[in-house]
Short mmCIF file of C-alpha atoms in Angstrom, two decimals:
data_model
loop_
_atom_site.label_atom_id
_atom_site.label_comp_id
_atom_site.label_asym_id
_atom_site.label_seq_id
_atom_site.Cartn_x
_atom_site.Cartn_y
_atom_site.Cartn_z
CA MET A 3 0.16 -0.13 -0.06
CA CYS A 4 1.98 2.95 -1.34
CA ASP A 5 1.85 6.02 1.06
CA GLN A 6 0.44 9.36 -0.16
CA THR A 7 3.87 11.73 0.00
CA PHE A 8 2.95 14.82 2.29
CA MET A 9 5.13 17.29 4.54
CA ALA A 10 5.32 15.71 7.75
CA ALA A 11 6.51 18.51 10.25
CA THR A 12 6.35 15.84 13.35
CA PHE A 13 8.57 12.42 13.73
CA GLY A 14 7.51 10.23 16.57
CA PRO A 15 6.16 7.42 18.22
CA CYS A 16 2.06 7.83 17.12
CA ASP A 17 -0.41 7.89 19.34
CA SER A 18 -2.78 4.68 17.59
CA CYS A 19 -0.13 2.34 16.89
CA GLY A 20 2.61 3.43 18.67
CA LYS A 21 5.51 2.86 16.65
CA ALA A 22 7.84 5.93 15.23
CA SER A 23 7.33 6.98 12.06
CA PRO A 24 6.55 9.98 10.34
CA LEU A 25 3.13 11.79 11.80
CA MET A 26 0.50 13.03 10.34
CA ASN A 27 -1.14 16.14 12.28
CA ILE A 28 -4.88 16.38 11.97
CA TYR A 29 -7.19 17.66 14.46
CA ILE A 30 -10.49 15.82 14.96
CA LYS A 31 -13.54 18.19 16.35
CA SER A 32 -10.47 20.45 17.34
CA GLU A 33 -8.38 17.53 19.24
CA ALA A 34 -4.92 17.35 18.23
CA ILE A 35 -4.37 13.58 16.59
CA ASN A 36 -1.05 12.92 15.88
CA TYR A 37 -1.02 9.07 14.34
CA CYS A 38 1.40 7.94 11.73
CA SER A 39 -0.30 7.78 7.78
CA PHE A 40 -1.35 4.53 8.11
CA CYS A 41 -3.40 4.96 11.48
CA VAL A 42 -5.15 7.54 9.66
CA GLU A 43 -6.22 5.44 6.94
CA MET A 44 -7.54 2.46 9.20
CA MET A 45 -9.38 5.24 11.21
CA ALA A 46 -11.12 6.58 7.93
CA CYS A 47 -11.47 3.05 6.74
CA GLN A 48 -13.40 1.37 9.82
CA GLN A 49 -14.72 4.38 10.82
CA LEU A 50 -13.03 4.04 13.97
CA GLN A 51 -13.38 6.25 16.85
CA LYS A 52 -10.16 7.77 18.00
CA GLY A 53 -8.30 5.45 20.28
CA GLU A 54 -10.34 1.96 19.06
CA THR A 55 -7.87 -0.43 17.93
CA LEU A 56 -8.26 -4.51 18.22
CA GLN A 57 -7.02 -4.99 21.44
CA SER A 58 -9.91 -2.40 22.99
CA LEU A 59 -13.08 -3.73 21.10
CA LYS A 60 -11.83 -6.56 22.77
CA LYS A 61 -11.47 -5.49 26.40
CA GLU A 62 -14.65 -3.28 25.72
CA SER A 63 -16.46 -6.73 24.82
CA ASP A 64 -15.36 -8.32 27.57
CA SER A 65 -16.13 -6.28 29.74
CA LEU A 66 -19.70 -5.32 28.97
CA LYS A 67 -19.88 -9.37 29.34
CA LYS A 68 -19.11 -9.10 32.58
CA LYS A 69 -21.84 -6.23 33.17
CA LEU A 70 -24.32 -8.10 31.31
CA GLU A 71 -24.41 -11.32 33.95
CA GLU A 72 -23.37 -8.43 37.02
CA GLU A 73 -27.11 -6.63 36.20
CA ARG A 74 -28.98 -10.11 35.55
CA GLY A 75 -27.80 -11.23 38.73
CA LYS A 76 -28.61 -8.78 41.35
CA LEU A 77 -32.14 -9.20 39.98
CA ASN A 78 -31.74 -12.50 40.74
CA ASP A 79 -33.21 -12.82 44.02
CA VAL A 80 -35.31 -15.93 44.14
CA GLU A 81 -36.37 -18.62 41.93
CA LEU A 82 -39.30 -19.43 40.10
CA HIS A 83 -40.21 -22.51 42.08
CA GLN A 84 -39.60 -20.73 45.37
CA VAL A 85 -42.19 -18.33 45.04
CA ALA A 86 -44.14 -21.34 43.70
CA GLU A 87 -43.75 -23.36 46.83
CA LYS A 88 -47.50 -21.45 48.16
CA VAL A 89 -49.02 -23.13 44.46
CA GLU A 90 -51.08 -25.90 45.61
CA VAL A 91 -49.59 -29.39 43.84
CA LEU A 92 -51.16 -30.51 41.12
CA SER A 93 -53.31 -33.63 40.84
CA SER A 94 -52.08 -36.57 38.56
CA LEU A 95 -53.59 -35.78 34.95
CA SER A 96 -55.95 -37.95 33.04
CA ILE A 97 -53.97 -38.07 29.61
CA LYS A 98 -54.21 -41.16 27.07
CA THR A 99 -53.56 -41.51 23.56
CA ARG A 100 -57.07 -41.32 22.03
CA ARG A 101 -56.04 -40.64 18.37
CA VAL A 102 -53.31 -42.58 16.64
CA LEU A 103 -53.12 -41.18 12.96
CA LYS A 104 -51.39 -43.49 10.78
CA GLY A 105 -50.21 -42.90 6.85
CA HIS A 106 -47.08 -41.80 6.67
CA GLY A 107 -44.27 -43.69 4.88
CA ASN A 108 -41.97 -42.05 6.86
CA LYS A 109 -40.74 -40.57 10.13
CA VAL A 110 -42.92 -37.52 10.69
CA LEU A 111 -41.25 -34.86 11.61
CA CYS A 112 -43.24 -31.41 12.21
CA VAL A 113 -46.84 -30.69 12.89
CA ASP A 114 -49.12 -27.46 13.62
CA TRP A 115 -52.61 -27.05 14.41
CA CYS A 116 -55.45 -24.83 11.87
CA LYS A 117 -56.80 -22.42 14.37
CA ASP A 118 -60.45 -24.21 13.63
CA LYS A 119 -58.80 -26.85 16.33
CA ARG A 120 -59.53 -30.35 14.50
CA ARG A 121 -57.14 -30.12 11.82
CA LEU A 122 -53.16 -30.37 11.90
CA VAL A 123 -50.62 -30.12 9.00
CA SER A 124 -47.88 -32.79 9.44
CA SER A 125 -44.61 -32.94 7.29
CA SER A 126 -42.12 -35.79 6.63
CA GLN A 127 -39.60 -37.67 5.31
CA ASP A 128 -40.65 -39.22 2.75
CA GLY A 129 -41.83 -35.64 1.21
CA LYS A 130 -45.32 -35.65 1.30
CA ALA A 131 -47.26 -33.06 4.21
CA ILE A 132 -50.58 -34.52 5.04
CA VAL A 133 -53.49 -32.13 6.00
CA TRP A 134 -55.87 -34.69 8.55
CA ASP A 135 -58.81 -34.48 10.68
CA ALA A 136 -57.69 -35.12 13.81
CA PHE A 137 -61.99 -35.72 15.55
CA THR A 138 -62.81 -37.83 12.22
CA LEU A 139 -59.04 -39.72 11.08
CA ASN A 140 -60.08 -38.19 7.42
CA LYS A 141 -57.40 -36.86 5.56
CA GLU A 142 -58.20 -34.52 3.46
CA HIS A 143 -55.39 -33.37 1.72
CA GLY A 144 -51.98 -34.20 0.40
CA VAL A 145 -49.12 -32.89 -1.20
CA THR A 146 -45.80 -34.48 -2.52
CA LEU A 147 -43.13 -32.25 -2.54
CA PRO A 148 -40.01 -32.83 -4.71
CA CYS A 149 -37.23 -33.18 -1.27
CA THR A 150 -37.20 -35.06 1.07
CA TRP A 151 -36.71 -34.29 4.45
CA VAL A 152 -39.85 -31.76 5.08
CA MET A 153 -38.70 -30.49 8.41
CA ALA A 154 -41.06 -27.37 8.42
CA CYS A 155 -44.67 -27.47 7.70
CA ALA A 156 -47.61 -24.18 9.00
CA TYR A 157 -50.79 -23.81 8.71
CA ALA A 158 -51.94 -20.92 7.02
CA PRO A 159 -54.66 -18.41 9.90
CA SER A 160 -57.24 -18.61 7.15
CA GLY A 161 -57.23 -22.10 7.04
CA CYS A 162 -56.49 -21.78 3.49
CA ALA A 163 -53.24 -22.61 2.46
CA VAL A 164 -50.05 -24.51 4.47
CA ALA A 165 -46.71 -23.50 4.29
CA CYS A 166 -43.92 -26.04 3.83
CA GLY A 167 -39.63 -26.65 4.02
CA GLY A 168 -37.02 -28.11 3.84
CA LEU A 169 -33.74 -30.17 2.74
CA ASP A 170 -35.00 -28.17 -0.93
CA ASN A 171 -33.85 -24.85 1.21
CA LYS A 172 -37.26 -23.44 -0.27
CA CYS A 173 -39.99 -22.76 1.82
CA SER A 174 -43.44 -23.34 -0.06
CA VAL A 175 -46.63 -22.72 -0.09
CA VAL A 176 -49.74 -24.47 -0.95
CA PRO A 177 -52.64 -23.37 -1.21
CA LEU A 178 -55.44 -25.43 -0.41
CA SER A 179 -58.83 -26.55 -2.62
CA LEU A 180 -61.99 -28.06 -2.25
CA ASP A 181 -61.62 -29.79 -5.02
CA LYS A 182 -60.42 -33.55 -4.44
CA ASN A 183 -59.28 -33.94 -7.35
CA GLU A 184 -56.83 -30.85 -8.07
CA ASN A 185 -53.86 -31.05 -8.14
CA LEU A 186 -52.42 -29.40 -5.43
CA ALA A 187 -48.37 -29.32 -5.97
CA ALA A 188 -49.11 -27.75 -9.77
CA LYS A 189 -50.71 -24.82 -7.07
CA LYS A 190 -47.84 -24.55 -4.85
CA LYS A 191 -45.32 -21.22 -4.29
CA SER A 192 -41.90 -21.31 -3.12
CA VAL A 193 -41.89 -18.03 -1.14
CA ALA A 194 -38.69 -18.58 0.82
CA MET A 195 -34.84 -19.41 -0.49
CA HIS A 196 -32.17 -20.24 1.80
CA THR A 197 -29.03 -20.71 1.25
CA ASN A 198 -29.45 -24.24 3.73
CA TYR A 199 -32.48 -26.43 4.97
CA VAL A 200 -35.54 -24.21 6.48
CA SER A 201 -36.05 -25.53 9.40
CA GLY A 202 -39.03 -23.70 10.96
CA CYS A 203 -41.24 -21.87 9.53
CA THR A 204 -45.00 -20.06 10.62
CA PHE A 205 -46.64 -17.25 9.21
CA THR A 206 -47.33 -14.32 11.25
CA ASN A 207 -50.48 -12.90 12.32
CA SER A 208 -51.88 -12.91 8.11
CA ASP A 209 -51.62 -15.52 5.71
CA MET A 210 -48.99 -13.35 3.52
CA GLN A 211 -46.12 -13.13 5.44
CA LEU A 212 -43.86 -15.99 6.72
CA LEU A 213 -41.17 -16.27 8.75
CA THR A 214 -38.25 -19.00 8.32
CA SER A 215 -35.33 -19.62 10.19
CA SER A 216 -32.65 -22.00 8.14
CA GLY A 217 -29.39 -23.81 8.64
CA ASP A 218 -27.36 -21.45 7.22
CA GLY A 219 -27.96 -18.75 10.75
CA THR A 220 -30.29 -17.23 9.45
CA CYS A 221 -33.97 -16.12 9.87
CA ALA A 222 -35.94 -14.51 7.45
CA LEU A 223 -39.16 -12.17 6.95
CA TRP A 224 -41.09 -12.64 3.17
CA ASP A 225 -43.83 -11.45 1.78
CA VAL A 226 -45.77 -14.49 0.41
CA GLU A 227 -47.28 -12.22 -2.54
CA SER A 228 -44.63 -11.74 -4.36
CA GLY A 229 -42.07 -13.73 -3.08
CA GLN A 230 -39.73 -10.71 -1.55
CA LEU A 231 -37.01 -10.45 1.51
CA LEU A 232 -38.64 -8.04 3.56
CA GLN A 233 -36.58 -8.16 6.79
CA SER A 234 -33.85 -10.85 8.02
CA PHE A 235 -31.99 -11.00 10.89
CA HIS A 236 -28.47 -12.28 11.18
CA GLY A 237 -27.17 -13.04 14.58
CA HIS A 238 -26.89 -17.26 14.89
CA THR A 239 -23.31 -18.37 14.64
CA ALA A 240 -24.83 -21.75 13.76
CA ASP A 241 -28.00 -23.51 11.82
CA VAL A 242 -30.67 -21.90 12.97
CA LEU A 243 -33.38 -24.74 13.98
CA SER A 244 -36.34 -22.90 15.43
CA LEU A 245 -38.57 -20.17 16.10
CA ASP A 246 -41.80 -19.03 17.55
CA LEU A 247 -43.69 -16.11 17.29
CA ALA A 248 -44.54 -14.48 20.06
CA PRO A 249 -49.01 -14.34 21.04
CA SER A 250 -50.07 -10.92 21.41
CA GLU A 251 -51.98 -9.81 17.95
CA THR A 252 -50.01 -6.43 18.47
CA GLY A 253 -46.85 -8.27 18.47
CA ASN A 254 -44.00 -7.90 16.43
CA THR A 255 -41.30 -10.04 18.20
CA PHE A 256 -40.27 -13.54 17.24
CA VAL A 257 -37.42 -15.91 19.67
CA SER A 258 -35.45 -17.96 17.97
CA GLY A 259 -32.75 -21.08 19.06
CA GLY A 260 -29.64 -22.67 17.18
CA CYS A 261 -26.86 -24.80 17.04
CA ASP A 262 -25.14 -22.34 18.29
CA MET A 263 -26.25 -22.96 22.14
CA LYS A 264 -27.74 -19.04 22.20
CA ALA A 265 -32.08 -17.93 22.19
CA ASN A 266 -32.19 -15.05 20.62
CA VAL A 267 -34.97 -12.30 20.79
CA TRP A 268 -36.28 -10.68 17.88
CA ASP A 269 -38.01 -6.80 17.09
CA MET A 270 -39.32 -8.05 13.31
CA ARG A 271 -39.39 -4.41 11.86
CA SER A 272 -36.16 -3.76 12.66
CA GLY A 273 -34.57 -6.15 12.33
CA GLN A 274 -32.65 -6.30 15.45
CA ASN A 275 -31.45 -8.57 17.85
CA ILE A 276 -33.67 -7.41 21.41
CA GLN A 277 -32.43 -10.04 23.80
CA SER A 278 -30.15 -12.88 23.96
CA PHE A 279 -29.99 -15.88 26.35
CA GLU A 280 -26.97 -18.05 26.77
CA SER A 281 -27.60 -20.94 29.06
CA HIS A 282 -27.71 -24.45 27.86
CA GLU A 283 -24.93 -26.81 26.82
CA SER A 284 -26.18 -28.21 23.37
CA ASP A 285 -27.64 -27.55 20.51
CA ILE A 286 -31.46 -25.64 21.44
CA ASN A 287 -33.90 -27.84 18.83
CA CYS A 288 -36.72 -25.98 19.78
CA VAL A 289 -38.24 -22.59 21.45
CA ARG A 290 -41.90 -22.36 22.29
CA TYR A 291 -43.33 -18.99 23.75
CA TYR A 292 -45.57 -18.89 27.23
CA PRO A 293 -49.30 -17.88 26.68
CA SER A 294 -49.04 -14.64 27.76
CA GLY A 295 -45.94 -13.75 26.39
CA ASP A 296 -43.03 -12.59 29.02
CA ALA A 297 -41.56 -15.84 28.89
CA PHE A 298 -40.18 -18.40 26.80
CA ALA A 299 -39.05 -22.36 27.20
CA SER A 300 -36.69 -24.10 25.07
CA ALA A 301 -35.48 -27.96 24.54
CA SER A 302 -32.23 -28.61 24.26
CA ASP A 303 -29.85 -32.10 23.74
CA ASP A 304 -28.20 -31.37 26.92
CA ALA A 305 -31.12 -33.28 27.59
CA THR A 306 -33.00 -30.26 30.23
CA CYS A 307 -35.63 -27.64 29.20
CA ARG A 308 -35.65 -24.75 30.55
CA PHE A 309 -37.59 -20.95 30.64
CA TYR A 310 -36.15 -17.38 30.49
CA ASP A 311 -38.29 -14.62 31.31
CA LEU A 312 -38.30 -11.80 29.24
CA ARG A 313 -38.67 -8.73 31.03
CA ALA A 314 -36.23 -10.24 34.42
CA ASP A 315 -34.00 -11.09 31.06
CA ARG A 316 -32.41 -14.43 32.50
CA GLU A 317 -32.91 -18.34 33.03
CA VAL A 318 -35.47 -18.52 35.94
CA ALA A 319 -36.30 -22.27 35.73
CA VAL A 320 -34.29 -25.67 34.71
CA TYR A 321 -36.73 -29.10 33.72
CA GLN A 322 -34.36 -31.54 34.44
CA LYS A 323 -33.63 -35.34 36.40
CA ASP A 324 -31.04 -37.35 36.12
CA SER A 325 -32.95 -40.20 35.03
CA VAL A 326 -33.75 -37.51 31.39
CA ILE A 327 -30.72 -38.17 29.94
CA PHE A 328 -32.31 -38.09 26.16
CA GLY A 329 -32.36 -34.87 24.02
CA ALA A 330 -35.34 -32.84 24.12
CA SER A 331 -36.49 -32.53 21.18
CA SER A 332 -39.33 -30.23 21.63
CA VAL A 333 -41.67 -28.20 23.64
CA ASP A 334 -45.58 -26.71 24.29
CA PHE A 335 -47.86 -24.72 27.08
CA SER A 336 -50.62 -26.37 27.86
CA LEU A 337 -53.25 -23.00 27.28
CA SER A 338 -52.57 -21.58 31.54
CA GLY A 339 -48.82 -22.41 30.89
CA ARG A 340 -49.01 -24.15 34.02
CA LEU A 341 -47.59 -27.19 32.15
CA LEU A 342 -44.63 -28.14 29.97
CA PHE A 343 -45.19 -31.23 27.14
CA ALA A 344 -41.50 -31.98 25.93
CA GLY A 345 -40.67 -33.97 23.69
CA TYR A 346 -37.50 -36.87 23.83
CA ASN A 347 -35.73 -39.23 22.45
CA ASP A 348 -36.17 -41.95 24.24
CA TYR A 349 -39.62 -42.27 23.07
CA THR A 350 -40.88 -40.52 25.46
CA ILE A 351 -43.34 -37.13 26.90
CA ASN A 352 -42.70 -35.95 29.86
CA VAL A 353 -45.18 -33.50 31.31
CA TRP A 354 -42.90 -30.49 34.01
CA ASP A 355 -45.05 -28.56 35.80
CA VAL A 356 -43.89 -25.25 34.47
CA LEU A 357 -44.34 -22.94 38.40
CA LYS A 358 -42.63 -25.62 40.73
CA GLY A 359 -39.73 -27.83 38.25
CA THR A 360 -41.29 -31.57 38.80
CA ARG A 361 -41.91 -33.81 36.65
CA VAL A 362 -45.77 -34.13 37.02
CA SER A 363 -46.28 -37.42 34.15
CA ILE A 364 -45.13 -39.21 31.75
CA LEU A 365 -47.03 -40.20 28.31
CA PHE A 366 -45.47 -43.99 26.59
CA GLY A 367 -46.85 -44.73 23.01
CA HIS A 368 -44.80 -43.94 20.69
CA GLU A 369 -42.03 -46.25 19.37
CA ASN A 370 -38.90 -44.05 17.75
CA ARG A 371 -38.67 -40.27 19.36
CA VAL A 372 -40.50 -37.80 19.43
CA SER A 373 -40.34 -34.48 16.53
CA ARG A 374 -43.09 -32.65 17.85
CA VAL A 375 -44.92 -31.87 19.95
CA ARG A 376 -48.59 -28.86 20.03
CA VAL A 377 -51.07 -27.98 22.25
CA SER A 378 -54.18 -27.92 20.32
CA PRO A 379 -55.82 -23.82 20.36
CA ASP A 380 -57.80 -24.57 22.46
CA GLY A 381 -56.03 -26.16 25.00
CA THR A 382 -57.70 -29.83 24.70
CA ALA A 383 -55.19 -31.73 23.07
CA LEU A 384 -52.08 -32.32 22.40
CA CYS A 385 -50.53 -34.18 19.20
CA SER A 386 -46.73 -35.25 18.56
CA ALA A 387 -45.36 -35.89 16.00
CA SER A 388 -42.64 -39.12 15.98
CA TRP A 389 -40.45 -40.80 14.10
CA ASP A 390 -42.25 -43.73 14.11
CA ASN A 391 -44.23 -42.55 11.32
CA THR A 392 -47.27 -41.60 13.38
CA LEU A 393 -48.92 -38.82 14.74
CA ARG A 394 -50.72 -39.76 18.37
CA ILE A 395 -53.45 -37.13 19.73
CA TRP A 396 -53.75 -36.95 23.67
CA ALA A 397 -56.52 -36.14 25.15
CA MET B 27 -8.07 -7.99 5.04
CA SER B 28 -8.48 -10.33 7.54
CA SER B 29 -7.91 -7.81 10.55
CA SER B 30 -9.73 -4.91 9.24
CA SER B 31 -12.72 -7.69 9.00
CA SER B 32 -12.85 -8.57 12.40
CA ILE B 33 -12.29 -5.32 13.87
CA VAL B 34 -15.93 -4.56 12.03
CA ALA B 35 -17.13 -8.18 13.45
CA MET B 36 -15.89 -7.04 16.68
CA LYS B 37 -17.14 -3.73 16.70
CA LYS B 38 -21.15 -5.25 16.39
CA VAL B 39 -20.75 -7.34 18.44
CA VAL B 40 -19.29 -4.46 21.53
CA GLN B 41 -22.23 -2.70 19.68
CA GLN B 42 -24.69 -5.19 20.51
CA LEU B 43 -23.59 -6.23 23.89
CA ARG B 44 -23.87 -1.88 24.44
CA TYR B 45 -27.41 -2.58 23.59
CA GLU B 46 -27.97 -5.25 25.56
CA ALA B 47 -26.65 -3.47 28.51
CA SER B 48 -29.20 -0.86 28.34
CA ILE B 49 -32.39 -2.53 28.87
CA ASN B 50 -35.02 -2.65 31.63
CA ARG B 51 -34.72 -5.38 33.73
CA VAL B 52 -37.91 -6.60 36.42
CA LYS B 53 -36.70 -8.62 39.35
CA VAL B 54 -37.03 -12.24 39.16
CA SER B 55 -39.74 -11.86 41.93
CA GLN B 56 -41.91 -9.81 40.55
CA ALA B 57 -41.38 -11.69 37.15
CA ALA B 58 -41.77 -14.30 38.66
CA ALA B 59 -44.99 -13.36 40.97
CA GLU B 60 -46.64 -12.16 37.08
CA LEU B 61 -46.25 -15.58 35.54
CA GLN B 62 -47.81 -17.16 38.52
CA GLN B 63 -50.69 -15.04 38.14
CA PHE B 64 -51.74 -16.02 35.04
CA CYS B 65 -50.77 -19.42 36.00
CA MET B 66 -54.01 -19.04 38.19
CA ASN B 67 -55.98 -16.74 36.25
CA ASN B 68 -56.14 -18.91 33.50
CA ALA B 69 -56.27 -22.74 35.26
CA THR B 70 -59.55 -23.05 34.85
CA GLN B 71 -60.36 -22.99 31.47
CA ASP B 72 -57.24 -25.50 30.78
CA PRO B 73 -58.47 -28.13 29.97
CA LEU B 74 -55.19 -30.44 29.38
CA LEU B 75 -54.76 -29.32 33.40
CA THR B 76 -58.38 -29.78 35.08
CA GLY B 77 -59.65 -32.49 32.82
CA MET B 78 -62.78 -32.61 30.33
CA SER B 79 -65.05 -34.92 31.17
CA SER B 80 -66.17 -36.86 28.20
CA SER B 81 -68.84 -35.11 26.83
CA THR B 82 -67.60 -31.78 26.38
CA ASN B 83 -64.11 -33.69 24.48
CA PRO B 84 -64.07 -34.16 21.38
CA PHE B 85 -61.34 -36.32 21.34
CA ARG B 86 -62.46 -38.52 23.95
CA PRO B 87 -64.34 -41.59 22.85
CA GLN B 88 -68.38 -41.27 23.67
CA LYS B 89 -70.88 -44.05 25.08
CA VAL B 90 -71.70 -45.56 21.83
CA CYS B 91 -75.40 -45.23 21.62
CA SER B 92 -77.21 -47.94 19.92
CA PHE B 93 -81.00 -47.72 18.40
CA LEU B 94 -83.30 -49.04 21.14
#
């Protein structure tokens, strides 16, 4: 890199790098700065403030991290289960398998309920997505997608379309038609384009926007009609495995969790990462908001589920047991938020008391890993999807 | 230049940390009390928690009715 030739009035140690060289005497906001020409160039190109170097930035980031931990620690005056000591212990639950939905040819990877509380869409490794009526076990629609491992599926709020995506790096929206003879796959529309697999998708409050998470480490908000990218969310340093939209009507935040062991809360309009939580010891497989929207739970390969409060900005509960050693793949809350259903890789679903931190019940039935658990919109039933090719409805 | 990209990356990290450090936080005791309050308020409407009788729950098997 060639220096411009300049008249050097002084020679001496540079204020920034310390090396002895001809100094450029410049003024920044009427303050005299004596840097060598190299440091002046660096400052101009990287918009570093006076005195910022890689070392100083590192020091600042370390001290900020410590300060954050201290601030969070100061507010930890009591544990959630201590506050909940006065709450009545839950009586045993009588939840049993009420329906078994058979029809997929391979592992069922994802399931989502429709707002009408009876329909569900499920997607599988065999490349198919099926829309079921859970009351009658009727298969209403079947869509064949050109890729295997359809890892994400979602029902549109209107009930008129479903979105699915996976290893094809895309998320497609398929409008559901009442005409049985119509070929649904022909009407399929690719909305989201990522550079790696799509791990999760959800419609926002309307059919018009789709939020996706991907193995490329980003989340993105898309306009369904035009396929345009409206906002992208960068911050994860590894695959993002799950996302969930905040439950309020006006809400515009969502939480995502990934292989970097972090759960991040994002503002949908600005793309800003509002809060970040890092306490898991392995990949976070699933994140789900508490029904009030003030907290969320996460399930991880470290065999624990954790509960984070957004206003206290910290983890407030850990759901674990020495006998539970397999990773948790999915979580969902019951309607009141008192129960947390968590599906594990040891084929069971554990039901945890959110406030007390204890396990209330274990649901047995699946013959392979449970990949997803979802509570119906009115809270009457739980649907679980599993690698044993079936879905079960528990009530 | 790798050092300039890592400086830019570090700047982003520091900016993000500054932003996170400045948010308002609430004590865990208060947050926990509010979570508990929400649970208690909605507990009666939670079918999986309180259990539903066969007649109202669409998923529970109903008694078979036979023609007399």
